[in-house]
mmCIF file with all atom_site columns, C-alpha atoms in Angstrom:
data_model
loop_
_atom_site.group_PDB
_atom_site.id
_atom_site.type_symbol
_atom_site.label_atom_id
_atom_site.label_alt_id
_atom_site.label_comp_id
_atom_site.label_asym_id
_atom_site.label_entity_id
_atom_site.label_seq_id
_atom_site.pdbx_PDB_ins_code
_atom_site.Cartn_x
_atom_site.Cartn_y
_atom_site.Cartn_z
_atom_site.occupancy
_atom_site.B_iso_or_equiv
_atom_site.pdbx_formal_charge
_atom_site.auth_seq_id
_atom_site.auth_comp_id
_atom_site.auth_asym_id
_atom_site.auth_atom_id
_atom_site.pdbx_PDB_model_num
ATOM 1   C CA . MET O 1 1   ? -231.295 -97.238  -110.005 1.00 0.00 ? 13  MET O CA 1
ATOM 2   C CA . HIS O 1 2   ? -228.481 -95.085  -110.751 1.00 0.00 ? 14  HIS O CA 1
ATOM 3   C CA . VAL O 1 3   ? -227.467 -93.449  -107.767 1.00 0.00 ? 15  VAL O CA 1
ATOM 4   C CA . LYS O 1 4   ? -225.920 -89.840  -108.278 1.00 0.00 ? 16  LYS O CA 1
ATOM 5   C CA . LYS O 1 5   ? -222.586 -89.142  -106.758 1.00 0.00 ? 17  LYS O CA 1
ATOM 6   C CA . SER O 1 6   ? -223.586 -86.655  -104.641 1.00 0.00 ? 18  SER O CA 1
ATOM 7   C CA . ASP O 1 7   ? -225.905 -88.588  -103.024 1.00 0.00 ? 19  ASP O CA 1
ATOM 8   C CA . PHE O 1 8   ? -222.944 -91.081  -101.481 1.00 0.00 ? 20  PHE O CA 1
ATOM 9   C CA . LYS O 1 9   ? -221.330 -87.569  -100.497 1.00 0.00 ? 21  LYS O CA 1
ATOM 10  C CA . ARG O 1 10  ? -224.253 -86.704  -98.995  1.00 0.00 ? 22  ARG O CA 1
ATOM 11  C CA . GLN O 1 11  ? -224.828 -89.474  -97.044  1.00 0.00 ? 23  GLN O CA 1
ATOM 12  C CA . ALA O 1 12  ? -221.192 -89.949  -96.087  1.00 0.00 ? 24  ALA O CA 1
ATOM 13  C CA . ILE O 1 13  ? -221.109 -86.616  -94.493  1.00 0.00 ? 25  ILE O CA 1
ATOM 14  C CA . LEU O 1 14  ? -224.795 -87.204  -92.570  1.00 0.00 ? 26  LEU O CA 1
ATOM 15  C CA . ASP O 1 15  ? -222.719 -90.792  -91.321  1.00 0.00 ? 27  ASP O CA 1
ATOM 16  C CA . THR O 1 16  ? -219.941 -88.781  -90.118  1.00 0.00 ? 28  THR O CA 1
ATOM 17  C CA . ALA O 1 17  ? -221.716 -85.956  -88.501  1.00 0.00 ? 29  ALA O CA 1
ATOM 18  C CA . TYR O 1 18  ? -223.334 -88.525  -86.757  1.00 0.00 ? 30  TYR O CA 1
ATOM 19  C CA . ARG O 1 19  ? -220.854 -90.401  -85.053  1.00 0.00 ? 31  ARG O CA 1
ATOM 20  C CA . LEU O 1 20  ? -219.150 -86.904  -84.075  1.00 0.00 ? 32  LEU O CA 1
ATOM 21  C CA . PHE O 1 21  ? -222.478 -85.365  -82.892  1.00 0.00 ? 33  PHE O CA 1
ATOM 22  C CA . ARG O 1 22  ? -223.207 -88.278  -80.600  1.00 0.00 ? 34  ARG O CA 1
ATOM 23  C CA . ALA O 1 23  ? -219.180 -88.471  -79.507  1.00 0.00 ? 35  ALA O CA 1
ATOM 24  C CA . GLN O 1 24  ? -218.806 -85.416  -79.010  1.00 0.00 ? 36  GLN O CA 1
ATOM 25  C CA . GLY O 1 25  ? -221.900 -83.370  -78.765  1.00 0.00 ? 37  GLY O CA 1
ATOM 26  C CA . PHE O 1 26  ? -222.715 -79.884  -80.822  1.00 0.00 ? 38  PHE O CA 1
ATOM 27  C CA . ASP O 1 27  ? -220.275 -78.072  -79.348  1.00 0.00 ? 39  ASP O CA 1
ATOM 28  C CA . GLY O 1 28  ? -216.842 -79.949  -79.249  1.00 0.00 ? 40  GLY O CA 1
ATOM 29  C CA . THR O 1 29  ? -218.242 -80.887  -83.335  1.00 0.00 ? 41  THR O CA 1
ATOM 30  C CA . SER O 1 30  ? -217.512 -78.658  -85.800  1.00 0.00 ? 42  SER O CA 1
ATOM 31  C CA . MET O 1 31  ? -218.201 -78.312  -89.444  1.00 0.00 ? 43  MET O CA 1
ATOM 32  C CA . SER O 1 32  ? -214.316 -77.992  -90.303  1.00 0.00 ? 44  SER O CA 1
ATOM 33  C CA . GLY O 1 33  ? -213.493 -81.026  -88.377  1.00 0.00 ? 45  GLY O CA 1
ATOM 34  C CA . ILE O 1 34  ? -216.612 -83.112  -90.061  1.00 0.00 ? 46  ILE O CA 1
ATOM 35  C CA . ASN O 1 35  ? -215.403 -82.102  -93.638  1.00 0.00 ? 47  ASN O CA 1
ATOM 36  C CA . THR O 1 36  ? -211.752 -83.108  -92.505  1.00 0.00 ? 48  THR O CA 1
ATOM 37  C CA . GLN O 1 37  ? -212.722 -86.764  -91.880  1.00 0.00 ? 49  GLN O CA 1
ATOM 38  C CA . VAL O 1 38  ? -215.236 -86.845  -95.066  1.00 0.00 ? 50  VAL O CA 1
ATOM 39  C CA . GLY O 1 39  ? -212.559 -85.500  -97.294  1.00 0.00 ? 51  GLY O CA 1
ATOM 40  C CA . GLY O 1 40  ? -213.533 -83.008  -100.122 1.00 0.00 ? 52  GLY O CA 1
ATOM 41  C CA . SER O 1 41  ? -214.087 -79.131  -100.233 1.00 0.00 ? 53  SER O CA 1
ATOM 42  C CA . LYS O 1 42  ? -215.808 -77.098  -97.535  1.00 0.00 ? 54  LYS O CA 1
ATOM 43  C CA . ALA O 1 43  ? -217.881 -75.855  -100.530 1.00 0.00 ? 55  ALA O CA 1
ATOM 44  C CA . THR O 1 44  ? -219.305 -79.343  -101.086 1.00 0.00 ? 56  THR O CA 1
ATOM 45  C CA . LEU O 1 45  ? -220.204 -79.687  -97.311  1.00 0.00 ? 57  LEU O CA 1
ATOM 46  C CA . TYR O 1 46  ? -222.145 -76.648  -97.361  1.00 0.00 ? 58  TYR O CA 1
ATOM 47  C CA . SER O 1 47  ? -223.885 -77.057  -100.571 1.00 0.00 ? 59  SER O CA 1
ATOM 48  C CA . HIS O 1 48  ? -225.677 -80.162  -98.949  1.00 0.00 ? 60  HIS O CA 1
ATOM 49  C CA . PHE O 1 49  ? -226.006 -78.384  -95.557  1.00 0.00 ? 61  PHE O CA 1
ATOM 50  C CA . PRO O 1 50  ? -226.100 -74.693  -95.034  1.00 0.00 ? 62  PRO O CA 1
ATOM 51  C CA . SER O 1 51  ? -225.577 -74.779  -91.428  1.00 0.00 ? 63  SER O CA 1
ATOM 52  C CA . LYS O 1 52  ? -223.879 -76.977  -88.643  1.00 0.00 ? 64  LYS O CA 1
ATOM 53  C CA . GLU O 1 53  ? -227.545 -76.664  -87.134  1.00 0.00 ? 65  GLU O CA 1
ATOM 54  C CA . GLU O 1 54  ? -229.405 -78.219  -90.183  1.00 0.00 ? 66  GLU O CA 1
ATOM 55  C CA . LEU O 1 55  ? -226.582 -80.894  -90.358  1.00 0.00 ? 67  LEU O CA 1
ATOM 56  C CA . PHE O 1 56  ? -227.274 -81.986  -86.798  1.00 0.00 ? 68  PHE O CA 1
ATOM 57  C CA . VAL O 1 57  ? -231.310 -81.969  -87.096  1.00 0.00 ? 69  VAL O CA 1
ATOM 58  C CA . GLU O 1 58  ? -230.730 -84.329  -90.384  1.00 0.00 ? 70  GLU O CA 1
ATOM 59  C CA . CYS O 1 59  ? -228.346 -86.431  -88.375  1.00 0.00 ? 71  CYS O CA 1
ATOM 60  C CA . MET O 1 60  ? -230.324 -86.674  -85.925  1.00 0.00 ? 72  MET O CA 1
ATOM 61  C CA . MET O 1 61  ? -233.737 -87.341  -87.565  1.00 0.00 ? 73  MET O CA 1
ATOM 62  C CA . ALA O 1 62  ? -232.436 -89.484  -90.432  1.00 0.00 ? 74  ALA O CA 1
ATOM 63  C CA . GLY O 1 63  ? -232.401 -92.949  -88.438  1.00 0.00 ? 75  GLY O CA 1
ATOM 64  C CA . LEU O 1 64  ? -236.233 -91.917  -87.385  1.00 0.00 ? 76  LEU O CA 1
ATOM 65  C CA . GLU O 1 65  ? -237.322 -91.012  -90.806  1.00 0.00 ? 77  GLU O CA 1
ATOM 66  C CA . ASN O 1 66  ? -236.022 -94.164  -92.601  1.00 0.00 ? 78  ASN O CA 1
ATOM 67  C CA . TYR O 1 67  ? -237.370 -96.347  -89.752  1.00 0.00 ? 79  TYR O CA 1
ATOM 68  C CA . MET O 1 68  ? -241.132 -94.654  -90.036  1.00 0.00 ? 80  MET O CA 1
ATOM 69  C CA . SER O 1 69  ? -241.102 -95.349  -93.761  1.00 0.00 ? 81  SER O CA 1
ATOM 70  C CA . ASP O 1 70  ? -241.573 -99.062  -93.051  1.00 0.00 ? 82  ASP O CA 1
ATOM 71  C CA . THR O 1 71  ? -243.832 -98.802  -89.529  1.00 0.00 ? 83  THR O CA 1
ATOM 72  C CA . LEU O 1 72  ? -245.993 -96.145  -91.071  1.00 0.00 ? 84  LEU O CA 1
ATOM 73  C CA . LYS O 1 73  ? -247.066 -99.413  -93.494  1.00 0.00 ? 85  LYS O CA 1
ATOM 74  C CA . HIS O 1 74  ? -249.173 -100.823 -90.555  1.00 0.00 ? 86  HIS O CA 1
ATOM 75  C CA . LEU O 1 75  ? -251.717 -98.049  -91.251  1.00 0.00 ? 87  LEU O CA 1
ATOM 76  C CA . ASP O 1 76  ? -253.141 -99.657  -93.652  1.00 0.00 ? 88  ASP O CA 1
ATOM 77  C CA . THR O 1 77  ? -256.940 -98.346  -94.102  1.00 0.00 ? 89  THR O CA 1
ATOM 78  C CA . SER O 1 78  ? -257.969 -101.449 -96.426  1.00 0.00 ? 90  SER O CA 1
ATOM 79  C CA . CYS O 1 79  ? -258.061 -103.626 -92.925  1.00 0.00 ? 91  CYS O CA 1
ATOM 80  C CA . GLY O 1 80  ? -261.210 -102.200 -91.504  1.00 0.00 ? 92  GLY O CA 1
ATOM 81  C CA . ASP O 1 81  ? -259.198 -102.666 -88.072  1.00 0.00 ? 93  ASP O CA 1
ATOM 82  C CA . PRO O 1 82  ? -258.041 -99.399  -86.417  1.00 0.00 ? 94  PRO O CA 1
ATOM 83  C CA . GLU O 1 83  ? -257.069 -101.363 -83.625  1.00 0.00 ? 95  GLU O CA 1
ATOM 84  C CA . HIS O 1 84  ? -254.742 -104.058 -85.204  1.00 0.00 ? 96  HIS O CA 1
ATOM 85  C CA . ALA O 1 85  ? -253.032 -101.330 -87.126  1.00 0.00 ? 97  ALA O CA 1
ATOM 86  C CA . LEU O 1 86  ? -252.652 -99.026  -84.099  1.00 0.00 ? 98  LEU O CA 1
ATOM 87  C CA . ARG O 1 87  ? -251.372 -102.211 -81.916  1.00 0.00 ? 99  ARG O CA 1
ATOM 88  C CA . ASN O 1 88  ? -248.706 -103.350 -84.752  1.00 0.00 ? 100 ASN O CA 1
ATOM 89  C CA . PHE O 1 89  ? -247.735 -99.694  -85.554  1.00 0.00 ? 101 PHE O CA 1
ATOM 90  C CA . GLY O 1 90  ? -247.159 -98.461  -81.889  1.00 0.00 ? 102 GLY O CA 1
ATOM 91  C CA . ALA O 1 91  ? -245.487 -101.531 -80.793  1.00 0.00 ? 103 ALA O CA 1
ATOM 92  C CA . SER O 1 92  ? -243.087 -101.084 -83.868  1.00 0.00 ? 104 SER O CA 1
ATOM 93  C CA . VAL O 1 93  ? -242.586 -97.073  -82.805  1.00 0.00 ? 105 VAL O CA 1
ATOM 94  C CA . LEU O 1 94  ? -242.267 -98.055  -78.903  1.00 0.00 ? 106 LEU O CA 1
ATOM 95  C CA . ALA O 1 95  ? -239.184 -100.599 -80.110  1.00 0.00 ? 107 ALA O CA 1
ATOM 96  C CA . PHE O 1 96  ? -237.359 -98.237  -82.138  1.00 0.00 ? 108 PHE O CA 1
ATOM 97  C CA . ILE O 1 97  ? -237.823 -94.907  -79.874  1.00 0.00 ? 109 ILE O CA 1
ATOM 98  C CA . CYS O 1 98  ? -236.729 -96.600  -76.836  1.00 0.00 ? 110 CYS O CA 1
ATOM 99  C CA . SER O 1 99  ? -233.792 -98.361  -78.149  1.00 0.00 ? 111 SER O CA 1
ATOM 100 C CA . PRO O 1 100 ? -230.616 -97.270  -76.270  1.00 0.00 ? 112 PRO O CA 1
ATOM 101 C CA . GLU O 1 101 ? -229.517 -95.067  -79.500  1.00 0.00 ? 113 GLU O CA 1
ATOM 102 C CA . GLN O 1 102 ? -232.641 -93.931  -80.099  1.00 0.00 ? 114 GLN O CA 1
ATOM 103 C CA . VAL O 1 103 ? -232.904 -92.261  -76.622  1.00 0.00 ? 115 VAL O CA 1
ATOM 104 C CA . GLU O 1 104 ? -229.598 -90.860  -76.262  1.00 0.00 ? 116 GLU O CA 1
ATOM 105 C CA . VAL O 1 105 ? -230.418 -88.933  -79.678  1.00 0.00 ? 117 VAL O CA 1
ATOM 106 C CA . ARG O 1 106 ? -233.907 -87.752  -77.927  1.00 0.00 ? 118 ARG O CA 1
ATOM 107 C CA . ARG O 1 107 ? -231.420 -86.303  -75.213  1.00 0.00 ? 119 ARG O CA 1
ATOM 108 C CA . LEU O 1 108 ? -229.558 -84.635  -77.709  1.00 0.00 ? 120 LEU O CA 1
ATOM 109 C CA . MET O 1 109 ? -232.604 -82.984  -79.575  1.00 0.00 ? 121 MET O CA 1
ATOM 110 C CA . ILE O 1 110 ? -233.851 -81.918  -76.255  1.00 0.00 ? 122 ILE O CA 1
ATOM 111 C CA . ALA O 1 111 ? -230.488 -80.324  -75.128  1.00 0.00 ? 123 ALA O CA 1
ATOM 112 C CA . GLU O 1 112 ? -229.723 -78.458  -78.262  1.00 0.00 ? 124 GLU O CA 1
ATOM 113 C CA . ALA O 1 113 ? -233.841 -77.396  -79.090  1.00 0.00 ? 125 ALA O CA 1
ATOM 114 C CA . ALA O 1 114 ? -232.875 -74.081  -78.079  1.00 0.00 ? 126 ALA O CA 1
ATOM 115 C CA . ARG O 1 115 ? -230.414 -73.357  -80.591  1.00 0.00 ? 127 ARG O CA 1
ATOM 116 C CA . SER O 1 116 ? -230.485 -70.804  -83.600  1.00 0.00 ? 128 SER O CA 1
ATOM 117 C CA . GLY O 1 117 ? -234.265 -72.547  -84.504  1.00 0.00 ? 129 GLY O CA 1
ATOM 118 C CA . THR O 1 118 ? -233.165 -75.750  -83.781  1.00 0.00 ? 130 THR O CA 1
ATOM 119 C CA . GLY O 1 119 ? -235.824 -76.995  -82.259  1.00 0.00 ? 131 GLY O CA 1
ATOM 120 C CA . LYS O 1 120 ? -238.317 -75.426  -84.708  1.00 0.00 ? 132 LYS O CA 1
ATOM 121 C CA . LEU O 1 121 ? -236.241 -77.808  -87.277  1.00 0.00 ? 133 LEU O CA 1
ATOM 122 C CA . PHE O 1 122 ? -236.554 -80.955  -85.264  1.00 0.00 ? 134 PHE O CA 1
ATOM 123 C CA . PHE O 1 123 ? -240.592 -80.224  -84.842  1.00 0.00 ? 135 PHE O CA 1
ATOM 124 C CA . ASP O 1 124 ? -241.566 -79.657  -88.582  1.00 0.00 ? 136 ASP O CA 1
ATOM 125 C CA . LYS O 1 125 ? -239.635 -82.800  -89.542  1.00 0.00 ? 137 LYS O CA 1
ATOM 126 C CA . ILE O 1 126 ? -241.375 -84.476  -86.520  1.00 0.00 ? 138 ILE O CA 1
ATOM 127 C CA . SER O 1 127 ? -245.062 -83.107  -87.708  1.00 0.00 ? 139 SER O CA 1
ATOM 128 C CA . ALA O 1 128 ? -244.295 -84.458  -90.889  1.00 0.00 ? 140 ALA O CA 1
ATOM 129 C CA . LEU O 1 129 ? -244.251 -88.095  -90.103  1.00 0.00 ? 141 LEU O CA 1
ATOM 130 C CA . ARG O 1 130 ? -247.566 -87.359  -87.597  1.00 0.00 ? 142 ARG O CA 1
ATOM 131 C CA . ALA O 1 131 ? -249.259 -86.135  -90.342  1.00 0.00 ? 143 ALA O CA 1
ATOM 132 C CA . GLN O 1 132 ? -249.246 -89.527  -92.260  1.00 0.00 ? 144 GLN O CA 1
ATOM 133 C CA . VAL O 1 133 ? -250.733 -90.902  -88.625  1.00 0.00 ? 145 VAL O CA 1
ATOM 134 C CA . SER O 1 134 ? -252.945 -88.102  -89.189  1.00 0.00 ? 146 SER O CA 1
ATOM 135 C CA . SER O 1 135 ? -254.209 -89.273  -92.757  1.00 0.00 ? 147 SER O CA 1
ATOM 136 C CA . PHE O 1 136 ? -254.610 -92.867  -91.420  1.00 0.00 ? 148 PHE O CA 1
ATOM 137 C CA . LEU O 1 137 ? -257.024 -91.574  -88.697  1.00 0.00 ? 149 LEU O CA 1
ATOM 138 C CA . ALA O 1 138 ? -258.857 -89.121  -90.621  1.00 0.00 ? 150 ALA O CA 1
ATOM 139 C CA . VAL O 1 139 ? -259.501 -92.009  -92.831  1.00 0.00 ? 151 VAL O CA 1
ATOM 140 C CA . CYS O 1 140 ? -260.889 -93.739  -90.168  1.00 0.00 ? 152 CYS O CA 1
ATOM 141 C CA . MET O 1 141 ? -263.045 -91.063  -88.702  1.00 0.00 ? 153 MET O CA 1
ATOM 142 C CA . THR O 1 142 ? -264.702 -90.670  -92.276  1.00 0.00 ? 154 THR O CA 1
ATOM 143 C CA . SER O 1 143 ? -265.650 -94.645  -92.293  1.00 0.00 ? 155 SER O CA 1
ATOM 144 C CA . GLY O 1 144 ? -267.071 -94.307  -88.994  1.00 0.00 ? 156 GLY O CA 1
ATOM 145 C CA . LEU O 1 145 ? -264.382 -96.751  -87.187  1.00 0.00 ? 157 LEU O CA 1
ATOM 146 C CA . LEU O 1 146 ? -263.735 -93.116  -84.980  1.00 0.00 ? 158 LEU O CA 1
ATOM 147 C CA . ARG O 1 147 ? -265.113 -90.375  -84.042  1.00 0.00 ? 159 ARG O CA 1
ATOM 148 C CA . ARG O 1 148 ? -265.204 -87.414  -85.743  1.00 0.00 ? 160 ARG O CA 1
ATOM 149 C CA . ASP O 1 149 ? -262.737 -85.072  -84.477  1.00 0.00 ? 161 ASP O CA 1
ATOM 150 C CA . ASP O 1 150 ? -259.584 -83.156  -85.481  1.00 0.00 ? 162 ASP O CA 1
ATOM 151 C CA . PRO O 1 151 ? -257.265 -86.259  -86.828  1.00 0.00 ? 163 PRO O CA 1
ATOM 152 C CA . ASP O 1 152 ? -253.968 -83.794  -86.007  1.00 0.00 ? 164 ASP O CA 1
ATOM 153 C CA . LEU O 1 153 ? -254.939 -83.640  -82.303  1.00 0.00 ? 165 LEU O CA 1
ATOM 154 C CA . ALA O 1 154 ? -255.517 -87.354  -82.606  1.00 0.00 ? 166 ALA O CA 1
ATOM 155 C CA . ALA O 1 155 ? -252.606 -88.090  -83.605  1.00 0.00 ? 167 ALA O CA 1
ATOM 156 C CA . ASP O 1 156 ? -250.727 -86.140  -80.652  1.00 0.00 ? 168 ASP O CA 1
ATOM 157 C CA . HIS O 1 157 ? -253.042 -87.992  -78.611  1.00 0.00 ? 169 HIS O CA 1
ATOM 158 C CA . LEU O 1 158 ? -251.677 -90.995  -80.098  1.00 0.00 ? 170 LEU O CA 1
ATOM 159 C CA . GLY O 1 159 ? -248.101 -90.430  -79.829  1.00 0.00 ? 171 GLY O CA 1
ATOM 160 C CA . ALA O 1 160 ? -248.236 -89.057  -75.988  1.00 0.00 ? 172 ALA O CA 1
ATOM 161 C CA . LEU O 1 161 ? -250.135 -92.330  -75.177  1.00 0.00 ? 173 LEU O CA 1
ATOM 162 C CA . LEU O 1 162 ? -247.359 -94.531  -76.783  1.00 0.00 ? 174 LEU O CA 1
ATOM 163 C CA . GLU O 1 163 ? -244.760 -92.728  -74.966  1.00 0.00 ? 175 GLU O CA 1
ATOM 164 C CA . ALA O 1 164 ? -246.367 -92.501  -71.526  1.00 0.00 ? 176 ALA O CA 1
ATOM 165 C CA . GLU O 1 165 ? -245.073 -95.651  -69.596  1.00 0.00 ? 177 GLU O CA 1
ATOM 166 C CA . ILE O 1 166 ? -241.587 -95.969  -71.157  1.00 0.00 ? 178 ILE O CA 1
ATOM 167 C CA . LEU O 1 167 ? -240.049 -93.168  -72.734  1.00 0.00 ? 179 LEU O CA 1
ATOM 168 C CA . GLU O 1 168 ? -239.945 -90.368  -70.304  1.00 0.00 ? 180 GLU O CA 1
ATOM 169 C CA . PRO O 1 169 ? -238.065 -92.750  -67.532  1.00 0.00 ? 181 PRO O CA 1
ATOM 170 C CA . LEU O 1 170 ? -235.734 -93.841  -69.995  1.00 0.00 ? 182 LEU O CA 1
ATOM 171 C CA . LEU O 1 171 ? -234.666 -90.031  -70.910  1.00 0.00 ? 183 LEU O CA 1
ATOM 172 C CA . LEU O 1 172 ? -234.626 -88.859  -67.144  1.00 0.00 ? 184 LEU O CA 1
ATOM 173 C CA . HIS O 1 173 ? -232.215 -92.297  -66.082  1.00 0.00 ? 185 HIS O CA 1
ATOM 174 C CA . VAL O 1 174 ? -234.658 -93.720  -63.733  1.00 0.00 ? 186 VAL O CA 1
ATOM 175 C CA . ARG O 1 175 ? -234.565 -96.435  -66.239  1.00 0.00 ? 187 ARG O CA 1
ATOM 176 C CA . GLU O 1 176 ? -231.885 -97.798  -68.081  1.00 0.00 ? 188 GLU O CA 1
ATOM 177 C CA . ALA O 1 177 ? -232.801 -100.870 -69.699  1.00 0.00 ? 189 ALA O CA 1
ATOM 178 C CA . ALA O 1 178 ? -234.708 -101.002 -72.658  1.00 0.00 ? 190 ALA O CA 1
ATOM 179 C CA . PRO O 1 179 ? -237.925 -102.509 -73.301  1.00 0.00 ? 191 PRO O CA 1
ATOM 180 C CA . ASP O 1 180 ? -238.138 -106.082 -74.647  1.00 0.00 ? 192 ASP O CA 1
ATOM 181 C CA . GLU O 1 181 ? -240.433 -107.110 -77.338  1.00 0.00 ? 193 GLU O CA 1
ATOM 182 C CA . ARG O 1 182 ? -243.144 -108.964 -74.835  1.00 0.00 ? 194 ARG O CA 1
ATOM 183 C CA . GLU O 1 183 ? -243.014 -105.038 -73.037  1.00 0.00 ? 195 GLU O CA 1
ATOM 184 C CA . THR O 1 184 ? -243.362 -103.141 -76.189  1.00 0.00 ? 196 THR O CA 1
ATOM 185 C CA . VAL O 1 185 ? -246.050 -104.854 -77.247  1.00 0.00 ? 197 VAL O CA 1
ATOM 186 C CA . LEU O 1 186 ? -247.715 -104.693 -73.851  1.00 0.00 ? 198 LEU O CA 1
ATOM 187 C CA . THR O 1 187 ? -247.525 -100.903 -73.439  1.00 0.00 ? 199 THR O CA 1
ATOM 188 C CA . ALA O 1 188 ? -248.631 -100.313 -77.216  1.00 0.00 ? 200 ALA O CA 1
ATOM 189 C CA . ARG O 1 189 ? -252.032 -102.353 -76.489  1.00 0.00 ? 201 ARG O CA 1
ATOM 190 C CA . ARG O 1 190 ? -252.704 -100.378 -73.618  1.00 0.00 ? 202 ARG O CA 1
ATOM 191 C CA . ALA O 1 191 ? -251.870 -96.948  -74.819  1.00 0.00 ? 203 ALA O CA 1
ATOM 192 C CA . VAL O 1 192 ? -254.184 -98.039  -77.766  1.00 0.00 ? 204 VAL O CA 1
ATOM 193 C CA . ALA O 1 193 ? -256.787 -99.090  -75.798  1.00 0.00 ? 205 ALA O CA 1
ATOM 194 C CA . ALA O 1 194 ? -256.956 -95.837  -74.074  1.00 0.00 ? 206 ALA O CA 1
ATOM 195 C CA . PHE O 1 195 ? -257.098 -93.933  -77.448  1.00 0.00 ? 207 PHE O CA 1
ATOM 196 C CA . LEU O 1 196 ? -259.797 -95.947  -78.750  1.00 0.00 ? 208 LEU O CA 1
ATOM 197 C CA . ARG O 1 197 ? -261.666 -95.838  -75.600  1.00 0.00 ? 209 ARG O CA 1
ATOM 198 C CA . ALA O 1 198 ? -261.571 -91.695  -76.211  1.00 0.00 ? 210 ALA O CA 1
ATOM 199 C CA . TYR O 1 199 ? -261.929 -91.619  -79.729  1.00 0.00 ? 211 TYR O CA 1
ATOM 200 C CA . ALA O 1 200 ? -264.570 -94.513  -79.974  1.00 0.00 ? 212 ALA O CA 1
ATOM 201 C CA . PRO O 1 201 ? -267.807 -93.567  -82.192  1.00 0.00 ? 213 PRO O CA 1
ATOM 202 C CA . ALA O 1 202 ? -270.651 -92.590  -80.142  1.00 0.00 ? 214 ALA O CA 1
ATOM 203 C CA . SER O 1 203 ? -272.459 -95.714  -81.349  1.00 0.00 ? 215 SER O CA 1
ATOM 204 C CA . ARG O 1 204 ? -269.837 -97.789  -79.670  1.00 0.00 ? 216 ARG O CA 1
ATOM 205 C CA . GLN O 1 205 ? -269.547 -95.222  -75.954  1.00 0.00 ? 217 GLN O CA 1
ATOM 206 C CA . GLN O 1 206 ? -270.509 -97.085  -72.775  1.00 0.00 ? 218 GLN O CA 1
ATOM 207 C CA . VAL O 1 207 ? -273.716 -95.868  -71.812  1.00 0.00 ? 219 VAL O CA 1
ATOM 208 C CA . PRO O 1 208 ? -274.608 -95.610  -67.735  1.00 0.00 ? 220 PRO O CA 1
ATOM 209 C CA . THR O 1 209 ? -277.243 -97.677  -66.953  1.00 0.00 ? 221 THR O CA 1
ATOM 210 C CA . ALA O 1 210 ? -280.129 -96.562  -64.852  1.00 0.00 ? 222 ALA O CA 1
ATOM 211 C CA . GLY O 1 211 ? -278.797 -96.293  -60.896  1.00 0.00 ? 223 GLY O CA 1
ATOM 212 C CA . THR O 1 212 ? -275.044 -96.106  -61.646  1.00 0.00 ? 224 THR O CA 1
ATOM 213 C CA . GLU O 1 213 ? -273.183 -93.167  -60.469  1.00 0.00 ? 225 GLU O CA 1
ATOM 214 C CA . ASP O 1 214 ? -271.384 -90.839  -63.208  1.00 0.00 ? 226 ASP O CA 1
#
């Protein structure tokens, strides 16, 4: 497949800007400084990224978008087993978002969220990725593997459950060490188990036996 010269230029800008944003922060990084290191005209830089805010969002989200393209393949609706699919998906997501680099990126995203609509740009991109999870859940609901509900809300619940145990302590420096593979697998298993209890079909809901308390 032929790759356009402009695609190489765009990637060079992203790579340079990502490195500078992580090293210097948003305020310490300028479009002029990025352009100096990349080379070429400022007009070319601005033709790819109209503002520093948009470039910042693209930099911070590029890794997640690239990683998720493979991770989303775990959500295979043909297998008929949402638990297996969600466990593999969840473990893969946790391994990525709890890595030291991505924890640092998340901190930067949160720190700059109030700047010139940056937070909304982040939210829109994350929502686009979550929509693909929502599509998988919608199929499971239609086929009776999960109870019928709002698949977008269910995707939000799944994401929150996956992040609940490990990510917040990492973000707040309460915990420093990233989880190993065993921990991510077990954490994903617990999160998915809680999710499936909440979204189990009515036929699989536990019915209290006579004489038990609610």
